[in-house]
CSV table of C-alpha atoms in Angstrom, one decimal:
chain,number,residue,atom,x,y,z
A,1,UNK,CA,0.0,-0.1,0.0
A,2,UNK,CA,0.9,3.6,-0.5
A,3,UNK,CA,0.7,4.1,3.5
A,4,UNK,CA,1.7,7.6,5.3
A,5,UNK,CA,4.4,10.0,5.3
A,6,UNK,CA,5.8,8.0,8.3
A,7,UNK,CA,5.4,4.5,6.5
A,8,UNK,CA,2.6,3.7,8.6
A,9,UNK,CA,-0.1,2.6,7.0
A,10,UNK,CA,-3.7,4.3,7.8
A,11,UNK,CA,-5.7,2.2,10.3
A,12,UNK,CA,-9.0,2.4,12.2
A,13,UNK,CA,-8.5,2.5,15.8
A,14,UNK,CA,-11.1,2.8,18.6
A,15,UNK,CA,-10.3,4.7,21.9
A,16,UNK,CA,-11.8,4.0,24.6
A,17,UNK,CA,-12.1,6.1,28.3
A,18,UNK,CA,-14.9,7.1,30.4
A,19,UNK,CA,-12.6,10.3,30.9
A,20,UNK,CA,-14.3,11.4,28.0
A,21,UNK,CA,-10.8,14.3,27.9
A,22,UNK,CA,-8.6,11.3,27.5
A,23,UNK,CA,-10.1,9.6,24.6
A,24,UNK,CA,-11.0,13.1,22.8
A,25,UNK,CA,-7.6,13.9,23.0
A,26,UNK,CA,-5.8,10.9,22.4
A,27,UNK,CA,-8.6,9.9,19.0
A,28,UNK,CA,-7.2,13.2,17.7
A,29,UNK,CA,-3.4,13.0,18.3
A,30,UNK,CA,-4.3,10.1,15.9
A,31,UNK,CA,-6.2,11.6,13.6
A,32,UNK,CA,-3.1,14.2,12.9
A,33,UNK,CA,-1.0,11.3,12.7
A,34,UNK,CA,-3.5,9.9,9.6
A,35,UNK,CA,-5.7,7.1,11.2
A,36,UNK,CA,-9.4,7.0,11.1
A,37,UNK,CA,-9.9,7.2,14.9
A,38,UNK,CA,-13.1,7.4,16.9
A,39,UNK,CA,-13.7,7.3,20.8
A,40,UNK,CA,-16.3,6.3,23.3
A,41,UNK,CA,-16.8,6.9,26.9
A,42,UNK,CA,-18.9,4.2,28.3
A,43,UNK,CA,-17.3,0.9,27.6
A,44,UNK,CA,-20.9,-0.8,27.3
A,45,UNK,CA,-21.1,1.2,23.6
A,46,UNK,CA,-17.6,-0.7,22.9
A,47,UNK,CA,-19.1,-3.8,21.4
A,48,UNK,CA,-21.4,-1.9,18.8
A,49,UNK,CA,-18.4,0.3,17.9
A,50,UNK,CA,-16.2,-1.8,17.3
A,51,UNK,CA,-19.1,-3.8,15.1
A,52,UNK,CA,-19.5,-0.9,12.7
A,53,UNK,CA,-16.0,0.2,12.3
A,54,UNK,CA,-14.3,-3.1,13.1
A,55,UNK,CA,-10.7,-1.6,14.1
A,56,UNK,CA,-7.0,-2.7,14.2
A,57,UNK,CA,-5.7,-1.5,17.3
A,58,UNK,CA,-8.3,-0.4,20.4
A,59,UNK,CA,-6.7,1.6,23.1
A,60,UNK,CA,-8.6,0.4,26.3
A,61,UNK,CA,-8.5,2.3,29.6
A,62,UNK,CA,-9.0,-0.7,32.1
A,63,UNK,CA,-10.3,1.2,35.1
A,64,UNK,CA,-13.9,1.9,33.9
A,65,UNK,CA,-16.4,2.2,35.5
A,66,UNK,CA,-19.4,-1.4,34.5
A,67,UNK,CA,-16.7,-3.0,32.4
A,68,UNK,CA,-13.0,-2.8,32.9
A,69,UNK,CA,-10.4,-3.0,30.3
A,70,UNK,CA,-9.8,-6.4,31.0
A,71,UNK,CA,-13.4,-7.6,30.6
A,72,UNK,CA,-13.4,-6.2,27.9
A,73,UNK,CA,-10.6,-7.0,26.0
A,74,UNK,CA,-11.3,-10.4,27.0
A,75,UNK,CA,-14.6,-9.5,25.0
A,76,UNK,CA,-12.8,-8.3,22.5
A,77,UNK,CA,-10.5,-10.4,21.4
A,78,UNK,CA,-13.3,-13.0,21.1
A,79,UNK,CA,-15.5,-10.8,18.7
A,80,UNK,CA,-11.8,-9.6,16.6
A,81,UNK,CA,-9.3,-12.7,17.4
A,82,UNK,CA,-7.0,-10.4,14.8
A,83,UNK,CA,-7.1,-7.2,17.0
A,84,UNK,CA,-4.7,-5.5,18.3
A,85,UNK,CA,-5.2,-4.1,22.1
A,86,UNK,CA,-3.3,-1.7,23.9
A,87,UNK,CA,-4.1,-0.5,28.2
A,88,UNK,CA,-4.1,2.3,29.0
A,89,UNK,CA,-3.7,2.7,32.8
A,90,UNK,CA,-3.0,5.0,35.5
A,91,UNK,CA,-0.7,2.4,37.6
A,92,UNK,CA,0.9,-0.7,36.2
A,93,UNK,CA,1.3,-3.8,38.8
A,94,UNK,CA,3.0,-7.2,37.9
A,95,UNK,CA,-0.5,-8.2,38.3
A,96,UNK,CA,-2.5,-5.8,36.2
A,97,UNK,CA,0.2,-7.3,34.0
A,98,UNK,CA,-0.3,-10.8,34.7
A,99,UNK,CA,-4.2,-10.4,34.1
A,100,UNK,CA,-3.4,-7.7,31.0
A,101,UNK,CA,-1.9,-11.3,29.5
A,102,UNK,CA,-4.6,-13.5,30.5
A,103,UNK,CA,-7.4,-10.7,28.9
A,104,UNK,CA,-4.6,-10.4,25.7
A,105,UNK,CA,-3.4,-6.8,26.0
A,106,UNK,CA,-0.3,-6.4,22.9
A,107,UNK,CA,0.8,-3.1,25.4
A,108,UNK,CA,0.9,-1.3,27.6
A,109,UNK,CA,0.3,3.3,27.7
A,110,UNK,CA,1.1,4.9,31.3
A,111,UNK,CA,-1.2,7.8,31.1
A,112,UNK,CA,-0.4,10.7,31.2
A,113,UNK,CA,-0.1,9.0,27.3
A,114,UNK,CA,3.1,10.0,25.8
A,115,UNK,CA,2.1,10.0,22.1
A,116,UNK,CA,5.3,9.0,21.0
A,117,UNK,CA,5.1,5.9,22.3
A,118,UNK,CA,2.0,5.5,21.4
A,119,UNK,CA,3.3,5.4,17.2
A,120,UNK,CA,5.9,3.2,18.4
A,121,UNK,CA,3.8,1.0,20.1
A,122,UNK,CA,1.7,1.1,16.7
A,123,UNK,CA,4.6,0.9,13.9
A,124,UNK,CA,6.1,-2.1,16.1
A,125,UNK,CA,2.8,-4.3,16.4
A,126,UNK,CA,1.7,-3.9,12.7
A,127,UNK,CA,5.3,-4.7,12.1
A,128,UNK,CA,5.3,-7.7,13.3
A,129,UNK,CA,1.8,-8.5,11.4
A,130,UNK,CA,2.7,-7.7,8.7
A,131,UNK,CA,6.3,-9.4,7.6
A,132,UNK,CA,4.5,-12.6,8.8
């Protein structure tokens, strides 16, 4: 494909965070980097949004009401086996990493979100997939 300036093909990305500012900011940064980003703030609307959008990657806040990121990651991986899931978390412990591996997280980003890290995670995740 042609791809974007950075050699990253544009991706469809869903951002999930119950903090609307965080979700919207990350979605806007992703859009400005050439991706097609959507965001939702209610974890209960993630599946309908993902079913409509068919995202390549989901950025998922861990600490949310109704459904936490671990539960949602597991649901998303069942529904969309190929999707990349990146955890967004305010704190990170060994226990979180262990649960995250079980739930299917592909990577972690600590808050406040460092966008350079987000870009490098996306590049790495998709480069390894495209190499296969």
